[in-house]
Short mmCIF file of C-alpha atoms in Angstrom, two decimals:
data_model
loop_
_atom_site.label_atom_id
_atom_site.label_comp_id
_atom_site.label_asym_id
_atom_site.label_seq_id
_atom_site.Cartn_x
_atom_site.Cartn_y
_atom_site.Cartn_z
CA MET Z 1 14.39 -22.28 -26.27
CA ARG Z 2 14.76 -18.52 -26.11
CA GLY Z 3 11.52 -18.02 -28.04
CA LYS Z 4 9.63 -20.37 -25.72
CA ILE Z 5 10.88 -18.53 -22.64
CA ILE Z 6 9.86 -15.17 -24.10
CA ALA Z 7 6.42 -16.49 -25.12
CA VAL Z 8 5.65 -18.03 -21.73
CA PHE Z 9 6.72 -15.04 -19.68
CA ALA Z 10 5.14 -12.54 -22.10
CA VAL Z 11 1.79 -14.28 -21.60
CA ILE Z 12 2.30 -14.08 -17.84
CA VAL Z 13 3.10 -10.36 -17.98
CA LEU Z 14 0.05 -9.63 -20.14
CA MET Z 15 -2.22 -11.70 -17.89
CA VAL Z 16 -0.98 -9.95 -14.76
CA GLY Z 17 -1.31 -6.54 -16.45
CA GLY Z 18 -4.86 -7.25 -17.61
CA LEU Z 19 -5.86 -8.59 -14.21
CA SER Z 20 -4.37 -5.52 -12.50
CA TYR Z 21 -6.36 -3.22 -14.78
CA ALA Z 22 -9.58 -5.14 -14.17
CA LEU Z 23 -9.09 -5.08 -10.39
CA ALA Z 24 -8.20 -1.37 -10.43
CA ARG Z 25 -11.30 -0.58 -12.48
CA ALA Z 26 -13.50 -2.62 -10.15
CA SER Z 27 -12.00 -0.93 -7.09
CA LEU Z 28 -12.49 2.54 -8.57
CA GLY Z 29 -16.10 1.65 -9.24
CA GLU Z 30 -16.64 1.65 -5.49
CA ILE Z 31 -15.92 5.38 -5.36
CA ALA Z 32 -19.42 6.35 -6.46
CA SER Z 33 -21.21 4.29 -3.82
CA PRO Z 34 -24.99 4.47 -3.49
CA GLY Z 35 -24.75 6.49 -0.27
CA GLU Z 36 -22.44 9.17 -1.63
CA ALA Z 37 -25.09 11.45 -3.15
CA PRO Z 38 -27.21 11.56 0.05
CA ARG Z 39 -24.12 12.35 2.13
CA ALA Z 40 -23.14 15.14 -0.27
CA LEU Z 41 -26.70 16.49 -0.14
CA ALA Z 42 -26.77 16.54 3.66
CA ALA Z 43 -23.39 18.26 3.85
CA ALA Z 44 -24.30 20.96 1.31
CA MET Z 45 -27.67 21.66 2.96
CA ALA Z 46 -26.03 21.95 6.35
CA GLN Z 47 -23.51 24.41 4.90
CA LEU Z 48 -26.23 26.62 3.41
CA GLN Z 49 -28.22 26.49 6.64
CA VAL Z 50 -25.18 27.51 8.64
CA ASP Z 51 -24.56 30.42 6.29
CA GLY Z 52 -28.10 31.67 6.83
CA LEU Z 53 -28.00 31.12 10.58
CA VAL Z 54 -24.72 33.00 10.98
CA LEU Z 55 -26.12 35.94 9.04
CA GLU Z 56 -29.31 35.92 11.15
CA ARG Z 57 -27.31 35.99 14.38
CA TRP Z 58 -25.15 38.79 13.09
CA LEU Z 59 -28.20 40.88 12.11
CA ALA Z 60 -29.88 40.22 15.46
CA SER Z 61 -26.82 41.55 17.29
CA HIS Z 62 -26.70 44.70 15.13
CA ALA Z 63 -30.43 45.42 14.85
CA SER Z 64 -30.37 47.23 18.19
CA ASP Z 65 -28.01 49.90 16.78
CA PRO Z 66 -29.73 53.30 17.33
CA LYS Z 67 -28.72 54.38 13.82
CA LEU Z 68 -31.09 51.78 12.37
CA ARG Z 69 -34.01 53.43 14.16
CA GLU Z 70 -33.34 56.86 12.74
CA PRO Z 71 -34.95 56.21 9.31
CA PHE Z 72 -38.20 55.18 11.03
CA ASN Z 73 -38.28 58.41 13.06
CA ALA Z 74 -37.82 60.78 10.10
CA GLY Z 75 -40.70 63.20 9.52
CA THR Z 76 -41.26 62.79 5.77
CA ALA Z 77 -41.24 59.88 3.35
CA PRO Z 78 -38.28 61.20 1.30
CA ALA Z 79 -36.30 61.76 4.51
CA ARG Z 80 -37.09 58.23 5.68
CA ALA Z 81 -36.02 56.85 2.31
CA GLU Z 82 -32.69 58.68 2.27
CA ALA Z 83 -31.96 57.75 5.88
CA ALA Z 84 -32.84 54.12 5.12
CA THR Z 85 -30.45 54.05 2.14
CA SER Z 86 -27.64 55.48 4.28
CA ALA Z 87 -28.30 52.91 7.03
CA ALA Z 88 -28.42 50.10 4.45
CA ASN Z 89 -25.06 51.21 3.04
CA ALA Z 90 -23.58 51.15 6.53
CA ILE Z 91 -24.96 47.66 7.16
CA ARG Z 92 -23.55 46.39 3.87
CA GLU Z 93 -20.08 47.72 4.69
CA ALA Z 94 -20.24 46.17 8.15
CA VAL Z 95 -21.33 42.78 6.74
CA ALA Z 96 -18.58 42.85 4.11
CA ALA Z 97 -15.99 43.63 6.80
CA SER Z 98 -17.16 40.84 9.14
CA PRO Z 99 -14.74 37.84 9.10
CA GLU Z 100 -17.48 35.26 9.70
CA LEU Z 101 -19.45 36.56 6.70
CA ALA Z 102 -16.52 36.96 4.32
CA ARG Z 103 -17.55 33.97 2.18
CA THR Z 104 -21.08 35.34 1.60
CA PRO Z 105 -20.77 39.02 0.60
CA PRO Z 106 -24.16 40.85 0.58
CA SER Z 107 -25.83 41.73 -2.69
CA LEU Z 108 -28.83 43.54 -1.18
CA VAL Z 109 -29.57 45.33 2.09
CA VAL Z 110 -33.06 46.75 2.68
CA LEU Z 111 -34.96 48.32 5.55
CA VAL Z 112 -38.72 47.57 5.65
CA ASP Z 113 -41.55 48.69 7.89
CA THR Z 114 -43.86 46.42 9.88
CA LYS Z 115 -45.81 45.47 6.75
CA GLY Z 116 -42.74 44.60 4.78
CA VAL Z 117 -42.80 47.76 2.64
CA VAL Z 118 -39.32 48.91 1.63
CA LEU Z 119 -38.11 52.20 3.09
CA GLY Z 120 -34.83 52.09 1.22
CA ARG Z 121 -32.05 49.84 -0.06
CA ASN Z 122 -28.31 50.16 -0.33
CA ALA Z 123 -26.63 52.08 -3.14
CA SER Z 124 -29.85 52.83 -4.99
CA ALA Z 125 -33.20 54.55 -4.84
CA LEU Z 126 -34.86 51.53 -6.40
CA MET Z 127 -37.36 49.33 -4.55
CA ARG Z 128 -38.63 52.20 -2.36
CA GLY Z 129 -42.25 51.45 -1.59
CA ASP Z 130 -42.11 47.84 -2.84
CA ASN Z 131 -44.20 45.52 -0.70
CA LEU Z 132 -41.76 42.65 -0.03
CA GLY Z 133 -44.09 41.35 2.66
CA ALA Z 134 -46.65 40.53 0.01
CA VAL Z 135 -44.07 38.95 -2.32
CA TYR Z 136 -42.32 36.99 0.44
CA PRO Z 137 -44.86 36.23 3.23
CA SER Z 138 -42.25 34.70 5.51
CA LEU Z 139 -40.66 38.15 5.92
CA LYS Z 140 -43.95 39.68 7.12
CA LEU Z 141 -44.55 36.70 9.42
CA ALA Z 142 -41.11 37.06 11.01
CA ILE Z 143 -41.73 40.79 11.61
CA GLU Z 144 -45.06 40.06 13.24
CA GLN Z 145 -43.52 37.40 15.47
CA GLY Z 146 -40.43 39.48 16.20
CA VAL Z 147 -37.98 36.73 15.23
CA THR Z 148 -35.11 36.37 12.80
CA GLY Z 149 -35.46 34.25 9.70
CA SER Z 150 -34.16 33.32 6.27
CA ASP Z 151 -35.87 32.72 2.95
CA VAL Z 152 -35.25 32.09 -0.72
CA TRP Z 153 -35.97 35.27 -2.68
CA VAL Z 154 -36.23 34.26 -6.30
CA SER Z 155 -38.40 36.23 -8.68
CA ARG Z 156 -37.78 36.36 -12.41
CA ALA Z 157 -40.11 39.36 -12.69
CA ARG Z 158 -38.21 41.31 -10.03
CA ASN Z 159 -34.82 40.02 -11.23
CA GLU Z 160 -34.07 38.68 -7.76
CA GLN Z 161 -32.15 35.49 -6.96
CA LEU Z 162 -31.06 35.66 -3.33
CA LEU Z 163 -30.81 33.83 -0.06
CA ALA Z 164 -32.11 36.48 2.35
CA SER Z 165 -31.80 36.70 6.14
CA TYR Z 166 -33.59 39.31 8.28
CA ALA Z 167 -33.98 40.50 11.82
CA PRO Z 168 -36.58 42.79 13.47
CA ILE Z 169 -35.78 46.37 14.51
CA ARG Z 170 -37.30 47.62 17.78
CA SER Z 171 -37.91 51.08 19.10
CA ASP Z 172 -36.54 52.43 22.36
CA ALA Z 173 -39.72 51.15 23.98
CA GLY Z 174 -39.17 47.68 22.60
CA GLN Z 175 -41.88 47.77 19.97
CA ILE Z 176 -41.17 46.32 16.52
CA ILE Z 177 -40.94 49.13 13.98
CA GLY Z 178 -39.57 47.24 11.01
CA ALA Z 179 -36.78 44.95 9.94
CA VAL Z 180 -33.43 44.83 8.18
CA ALA Z 181 -32.87 42.20 5.50
CA VAL Z 182 -29.63 41.16 3.83
CA GLY Z 183 -29.64 39.13 0.64
CA THR Z 184 -26.67 37.09 -0.61
CA ALA Z 185 -26.43 35.87 -4.17
CA LEU Z 186 -27.88 32.47 -4.98
CA ASN Z 187 -25.86 31.78 -8.10
CA ASP Z 188 -23.43 29.29 -9.61
CA GLU Z 189 -20.53 30.73 -7.66
CA ARG Z 190 -22.41 30.31 -4.37
CA LEU Z 191 -23.19 26.64 -5.05
CA THR Z 192 -19.66 25.98 -6.29
CA ASN Z 193 -18.33 27.42 -3.04
CA ALA Z 194 -20.71 25.22 -1.02
CA SER Z 195 -19.66 22.16 -3.03
CA GLU Z 196 -15.96 22.83 -2.55
CA ARG Z 197 -16.42 23.33 1.19
CA THR Z 198 -18.29 20.02 1.55
CA SER Z 199 -18.22 17.03 -0.81
CA GLY Z 200 -17.08 18.45 -4.14
CA ARG Z 201 -20.12 16.93 -5.87
CA LEU Z 202 -22.41 18.68 -8.34
CA LEU Z 203 -25.14 20.76 -6.67
CA VAL Z 204 -28.29 22.23 -8.21
CA VAL Z 205 -30.95 24.51 -6.68
CA ALA Z 206 -34.30 24.52 -8.45
CA MET Z 207 -37.78 25.90 -7.83
CA GLN Z 208 -41.22 24.97 -9.03
CA SER Z 209 -42.44 27.05 -11.94
CA GLY Z 210 -46.03 26.12 -12.72
CA ASP Z 211 -45.90 22.43 -13.55
CA GLY Z 212 -42.24 22.58 -14.43
CA LEU Z 213 -38.91 22.86 -12.64
CA ASP Z 214 -36.77 25.98 -12.95
CA VAL Z 215 -33.03 25.58 -12.33
CA VAL Z 216 -31.96 28.61 -10.29
CA ALA Z 217 -28.27 27.86 -9.71
CA LYS Z 218 -25.77 25.09 -10.27
CA SER Z 219 -22.21 24.36 -9.25
CA ARG Z 220 -19.36 24.57 -11.69
CA ASP Z 221 -18.98 21.96 -14.47
CA ALA Z 222 -22.61 20.87 -14.39
CA PRO Z 223 -23.17 19.68 -17.99
CA ALA Z 224 -26.01 21.21 -19.97
CA PRO Z 225 -27.47 17.82 -21.04
CA LEU Z 226 -27.75 16.85 -17.39
CA LEU Z 227 -29.63 20.06 -16.55
CA ALA Z 228 -31.98 19.40 -19.46
CA THR Z 229 -32.62 15.92 -18.09
CA LEU Z 230 -33.38 17.31 -14.63
CA THR Z 231 -36.07 19.64 -15.97
CA ALA Z 232 -37.81 16.83 -17.88
CA SER Z 233 -39.83 13.89 -16.62
CA PRO Z 234 -39.23 11.64 -14.75
CA ALA Z 235 -36.38 13.55 -13.05
CA LYS Z 236 -38.55 16.69 -12.79
CA ASP Z 237 -41.37 14.73 -11.11
CA SER Z 238 -38.97 13.27 -8.55
CA ALA Z 239 -37.59 16.74 -7.72
CA LEU Z 240 -41.11 18.15 -7.28
CA GLN Z 241 -41.96 15.26 -4.97
CA ALA Z 242 -38.93 16.09 -2.84
CA LEU Z 243 -40.11 19.69 -2.70
CA SER Z 244 -43.64 18.70 -1.71
CA TYR Z 245 -42.88 15.89 0.75
CA GLY Z 246 -39.95 17.49 2.52
CA ARG Z 247 -37.87 14.32 2.49
CA THR Z 248 -34.99 12.91 0.48
CA VAL Z 249 -36.06 11.48 -2.87
CA ASP Z 250 -34.01 9.59 -5.43
CA ILE Z 251 -34.01 11.41 -8.75
CA GLY Z 252 -34.83 9.02 -11.57
CA GLY Z 253 -34.42 9.30 -15.31
CA LEU Z 254 -30.71 10.19 -15.31
CA SER Z 255 -28.15 8.45 -17.49
CA GLY Z 256 -26.32 5.46 -16.11
CA GLU Z 257 -23.25 7.43 -15.12
CA TYR Z 258 -25.14 9.76 -12.76
CA THR Z 259 -27.03 9.23 -9.52
CA ALA Z 260 -28.88 12.05 -7.78
CA VAL Z 261 -31.04 12.77 -4.74
CA GLY Z 262 -33.08 15.82 -3.81
CA HIS Z 263 -34.48 17.43 -0.69
CA ALA Z 264 -36.37 20.63 0.01
CA LEU Z 265 -34.01 23.36 1.20
CA ASP Z 266 -34.65 23.44 4.95
CA GLY Z 267 -34.04 26.51 7.05
CA TYR Z 268 -35.26 28.96 4.43
CA GLY Z 269 -38.88 30.14 4.61
CA ASP Z 270 -41.38 27.32 5.09
CA GLY Z 271 -38.89 24.70 3.84
CA ARG Z 272 -40.75 24.28 0.55
CA ARG Z 273 -39.35 27.21 -1.38
CA ALA Z 274 -36.58 25.42 -3.27
CA VAL Z 275 -35.19 21.95 -3.79
CA LEU Z 276 -31.50 21.15 -3.45
CA LEU Z 277 -30.17 18.36 -5.67
CA SER Z 278 -26.91 16.49 -5.17
CA ILE Z 279 -25.52 14.62 -8.18
CA ALA Z 280 -22.80 11.98 -7.98
CA GLN Z 281 -20.90 11.05 -11.09
CA PRO Z 282 -18.86 7.82 -11.04
CA ARG Z 283 -15.21 8.61 -11.50
CA THR Z 284 -14.41 5.19 -12.87
CA PRO Z 285 -14.46 5.97 -16.64
CA GLY Z 286 -12.05 8.89 -16.45
CA LEU Z 287 -9.78 7.29 -13.88
CA ALA Z 288 -9.82 3.95 -15.66
CA SER Z 289 -8.76 5.54 -18.95
CA SER Z 290 -6.06 7.52 -17.18
CA LEU Z 291 -4.75 4.27 -15.68
CA LEU Z 292 -4.74 2.47 -19.02
CA TRP Z 293 -1.69 4.18 -20.57
CA PRO Z 294 0.58 3.85 -17.53
CA LEU Z 295 -0.45 0.21 -17.28
CA LEU Z 296 0.34 -0.36 -20.95
CA GLY Z 297 3.70 1.31 -20.39
CA VAL Z 298 4.44 -0.98 -17.47
CA CYS Z 299 3.45 -4.02 -19.54
CA ALA Z 300 5.72 -2.88 -22.36
CA LEU Z 301 8.59 -2.46 -19.93
CA GLY Z 302 7.83 -5.92 -18.54
CA LEU Z 303 8.01 -7.42 -22.04
CA VAL Z 304 11.36 -5.74 -22.69
CA LEU Z 305 12.72 -7.10 -19.41
CA VAL Z 306 11.35 -10.55 -20.31
CA VAL Z 307 13.26 -10.48 -23.61
CA ILE Z 308 16.50 -9.42 -21.88
CA ALA Z 309 16.09 -11.99 -19.10
CA ALA Z 310 15.23 -14.71 -21.64
CA TYR Z 311 18.41 -13.93 -23.60
CA PHE Z 312 20.66 -14.35 -20.56
CA LEU Z 313 18.73 -17.34 -19.21
CA ASP Z 314 18.94 -19.05 -22.57
CA ALA Z 315 22.67 -18.42 -22.72
CA TYR Z 316 23.09 -19.68 -19.15
CA ILE Z 317 21.25 -22.95 -19.83
CA SER Z 318 21.65 -23.60 -23.54
CA HIS Z 319 25.43 -23.19 -23.74
CA PRO Z 320 26.36 -26.00 -21.28
CA VAL Z 321 23.59 -28.22 -22.69
CA SER Z 322 24.98 -27.68 -26.18
CA GLU Z 323 28.50 -28.46 -24.91
CA ILE Z 324 27.27 -31.69 -23.31
CA GLU Z 325 25.48 -32.65 -26.54
CA ASP Z 326 28.61 -32.03 -28.63
CA GLY Z 327 30.77 -33.96 -26.15
CA LEU Z 328 28.49 -37.01 -26.16
CA LEU Z 329 28.51 -36.97 -29.96
CA ALA Z 330 32.33 -36.89 -29.93
CA ILE Z 331 32.48 -39.85 -27.50
CA MET Z 332 30.10 -41.81 -29.73
CA ASN Z 333 32.48 -41.11 -32.62
CA GLY Z 334 35.46 -42.66 -30.83
CA ARG Z 335 36.90 -40.07 -28.43
CA THR Z 336 36.52 -42.32 -25.37
CA ASP Z 337 39.03 -40.28 -23.37
CA LEU Z 338 36.88 -37.15 -23.52
CA ARG Z 339 35.42 -36.00 -20.21
CA PHE Z 340 33.32 -32.95 -19.48
CA GLU Z 341 34.84 -30.03 -17.57
CA ILE Z 342 31.83 -27.79 -17.04
CA GLU Z 343 31.42 -25.73 -13.89
CA HIS Z 344 27.73 -24.88 -13.52
CA ALA Z 345 25.60 -24.29 -10.41
CA GLU Z 346 22.59 -26.22 -11.77
CA LEU Z 347 24.19 -28.68 -14.21
CA GLY Z 348 27.39 -29.42 -12.29
CA GLY Z 349 25.91 -32.52 -10.61
CA LEU Z 350 24.69 -33.87 -13.94
CA VAL Z 351 28.14 -33.35 -15.49
CA PHE Z 352 29.83 -35.22 -12.60
CA ARG Z 353 27.45 -38.16 -12.97
CA LEU Z 354 27.94 -38.27 -16.73
CA ASN Z 355 31.71 -38.48 -16.21
CA SER Z 356 31.25 -41.23 -13.59
CA LEU Z 357 28.95 -43.17 -15.91
CA LEU Z 358 31.45 -42.91 -18.76
CA ASN Z 359 34.28 -44.14 -16.51
CA GLN Z 360 32.24 -47.16 -15.41
CA LEU Z 361 31.11 -48.02 -18.94
CA LEU Z 362 34.63 -47.64 -20.35
CA GLY Z 363 36.43 -49.29 -17.39
CA VAL Z 364 38.44 -46.23 -16.39
CA GLN Z 365 39.49 -45.81 -12.73
CA GLU Z 366 38.00 -42.64 -11.35
CA ASP Z 367 39.95 -40.00 -9.48
CA GLU Z 368 38.43 -40.23 -6.00
CA THR Z 369 40.16 -37.22 -4.51
CA ASP Z 370 38.88 -33.68 -4.29
CA ALA Z 371 40.59 -30.49 -5.47
CA GLU Z 372 42.89 -30.62 -2.42
CA GLY Z 373 43.84 -34.24 -2.91
CA ARG Z 374 41.61 -35.62 -0.14
CA PRO Z 375 39.84 -38.94 -0.72
CA SER Z 376 36.16 -38.76 -1.52
CA ARG Z 377 35.26 -42.33 -0.48
CA ALA Z 378 33.98 -43.16 2.97
CA PRO Z 379 36.87 -44.00 5.35
CA THR Z 380 37.67 -47.67 6.18
CA SER Z 381 40.28 -49.38 8.30
CA ALA Z 382 42.22 -50.23 5.16
CA SER Z 383 42.63 -46.56 4.37
CA PHE Z 384 45.45 -46.22 6.94
CA ARG Z 385 46.75 -49.78 7.36
CA ASP Z 386 50.26 -48.95 6.22
CA ALA Z 387 50.43 -45.94 8.52
CA LEU Z 388 50.85 -48.05 11.70
CA GLU Z 389 54.62 -48.25 12.09
CA VAL Z 390 55.45 -50.37 15.19
CA ASP Z 391 58.80 -50.30 17.07
CA GLU Z 392 59.28 -53.69 18.84
CA ARG Z 393 62.71 -53.06 20.36
CA MET Z 394 61.36 -52.71 23.90
CA ALA Z 395 59.29 -55.91 23.61
CA ALA Z 396 62.33 -58.19 24.09
CA LEU Z 397 63.78 -56.32 27.11
CA PRO Z 398 64.15 -58.22 30.40
CA ALA Z 399 61.78 -57.31 33.25
CA ASP Z 400 64.37 -55.22 35.13
CA GLU Z 401 64.83 -52.93 32.10
CA ILE Z 402 61.19 -52.24 31.39
CA PRO Z 403 60.41 -48.50 31.77
CA ALA Z 404 58.71 -47.33 34.91
CA ASP Z 405 55.71 -45.91 32.99
CA ALA Z 406 54.74 -49.49 31.95
CA LYS Z 407 52.90 -49.79 35.26
CA ALA Z 408 50.92 -46.63 34.49
CA LEU Z 409 49.96 -48.03 31.05
CA PHE Z 410 48.90 -51.33 32.64
CA GLU Z 411 46.69 -49.59 35.24
CA GLU Z 412 45.07 -47.16 32.74
CA PRO Z 413 41.44 -48.16 31.97
CA GLU Z 414 41.04 -49.68 28.55
CA ASP Z 415 38.54 -47.09 27.21
CA ALA Z 416 40.63 -44.17 28.43
CA TYR Z 417 43.78 -45.74 27.01
CA TYR Z 418 42.40 -46.23 23.52
CA ALA Z 419 40.79 -42.79 23.49
CA ARG Z 420 44.09 -41.17 24.51
CA ILE Z 421 46.17 -43.13 22.02
CA PHE Z 422 43.77 -42.24 19.17
CA ALA Z 423 43.84 -38.55 20.08
CA GLU Z 424 47.64 -38.52 20.33
CA TYR Z 425 47.96 -40.35 17.02
CA VAL Z 426 45.67 -37.92 15.18
CA SER Z 427 47.39 -34.94 16.78
CA ALA Z 428 50.81 -36.25 15.75
CA LYS Z 429 49.67 -36.82 12.17
CA LYS Z 430 48.26 -33.29 11.99
CA SER Z 431 51.52 -31.85 13.31
CA LEU Z 432 53.29 -33.48 10.36
CA GLY Z 433 50.72 -32.14 7.90
CA ASP Z 434 49.33 -35.59 7.06
CA PRO Z 435 45.65 -35.99 6.19
CA VAL Z 436 43.52 -37.46 8.98
CA ASP Z 437 40.00 -37.13 7.57
CA HIS Z 438 40.05 -40.78 6.52
CA ILE Z 439 40.93 -42.07 10.03
CA THR Z 440 38.05 -43.08 12.29
CA ARG Z 441 38.37 -44.01 15.92
CA GLU Z 442 36.56 -47.35 15.52
CA ALA Z 443 38.83 -48.50 12.67
CA PHE Z 444 41.98 -47.25 14.46
CA VAL Z 445 41.11 -48.99 17.76
CA ALA Z 446 40.28 -52.22 15.92
CA ARG Z 447 43.65 -52.14 14.15
CA LEU Z 448 45.42 -51.29 17.41
CA LYS Z 449 43.86 -54.17 19.33
CA ALA Z 450 44.68 -56.61 16.55
CA SER Z 451 48.29 -55.39 16.53
CA GLU Z 452 48.58 -55.65 20.34
CA GLN Z 453 47.21 -59.21 20.32
CA GLN Z 454 49.54 -60.28 17.52
CA LEU Z 455 52.57 -58.70 19.23
CA GLY Z 456 51.63 -60.21 22.64
CA GLN Z 457 51.44 -63.72 21.16
CA LYS Z 458 54.79 -63.19 19.50
CA HIS Z 459 56.62 -62.14 22.70
CA GLY Z 460 54.53 -63.99 25.28
CA LYS Z 461 53.56 -60.90 27.27
CA PRO Z 462 50.79 -58.26 27.10
CA MET Z 463 51.60 -55.14 25.14
CA ARG Z 464 50.41 -51.54 24.89
CA TYR Z 465 51.68 -48.68 22.78
CA LYS Z 466 53.10 -45.20 23.18
CA ILE Z 467 53.04 -42.57 20.42
CA GLU Z 468 56.35 -41.07 19.22
CA VAL Z 469 57.12 -38.70 16.36
CA ARG Z 470 60.37 -39.54 14.58
CA GLY Z 471 61.24 -37.15 11.79
CA LYS Z 472 58.36 -37.28 9.31
CA GLU Z 473 56.78 -40.45 10.70
CA VAL Z 474 54.49 -41.35 13.60
CA VAL Z 475 55.67 -44.54 15.33
CA LEU Z 476 53.85 -46.86 17.75
CA LEU Z 477 56.36 -47.83 20.46
CA ALA Z 478 55.48 -51.27 21.92
CA VAL Z 479 55.77 -51.32 25.75
CA PRO Z 480 55.59 -54.72 27.54
CA LEU Z 481 53.37 -54.71 30.63
CA ALA Z 482 55.16 -57.63 32.44
#
């Protein structure tokens, strides 16, 4: 029996464990929902746009500093260049010290004239005379319009990979004399920071390079095979469509465990300079495998508990069953006086009925009392017939010697009389410690009426009783009513 119990409950534990794992895996599969990549893309793009906008506003508020005008008023080109470098260094230090720009430290600060030609840059004499307006037309357009702006400055030839923001510089008369531009690094660290501040998903910034796609920056942990897939058709074609159409496009051609969407990076230049890709990777495989071992451990613990529980359950059931089997075999072999004495919460009723059946089959009178000696049969009038002890001495008294309370007994209503006598009788029996559970009112009243009728016929006068306790007995004292 023990083996059967273990087998049944072991199957149940394994079924529940397997079902739990399947349900957990299915639930975890919902993590990478179809709308997750677009949401991550929107959040990351908004973060990059905010970064550029904050830098633009900061530059606009500082472009009116008179020190920024000094390089444009210098008399010679070398003097203008040196003054521009000093002003660019001051701007870089101010940007680095600004709390709202702490997450995007500047990599490049330049001052340019109205045509976008560099006067000077921070910390170096390089780039002086470079025509950034020709390389990045949006810078020249912003200077002409006198507005702030941002753009993606990526040039492999110039070794530039920046997100640049700029603001116009005006003379005392309000005329535009140039601009100040600040470039922040567009690298893996920048995208990782944007990912961590938004969705935590993989981010990739890419630009068109001829007919191909050039990955400029990626967030941390972007696998190399995935990047190779992005730069090949059909994923490359989808990314270029997103760049051309200016809308969100699903990126096809990725492996089954990745989903990706792309959108042109708005807020920088004409909005077609770079494409931002958001890649969602289902977390189910890793999480499911991490859940497998704890689940196996729980199942193993469940099997151990099943074995322990089966051992005790088998002992609890098998031992009394074995004792009953041995006892029945002994009775069949001639021990007709054998009776079972097994106390068991579940099998106790069966044991009692077996003993009763044996007593009936073998003609043995059963003990019908409980552990306290009380009868177990339903009460009848015969159960207390011998308990009615009647004193008839007053029945033969002449009329002048009859007690005065006989009149009160005669006038008492019959129902009240019998109810009172029964209550007094039971109370008297209890006071003597006699059992009264077998005495019912109906049987007692029936016996009392029969006794009164018999005694009245004997003495020729109606009779009623009074209850008296004499020593260890309860006596019915007969009182004549006439």
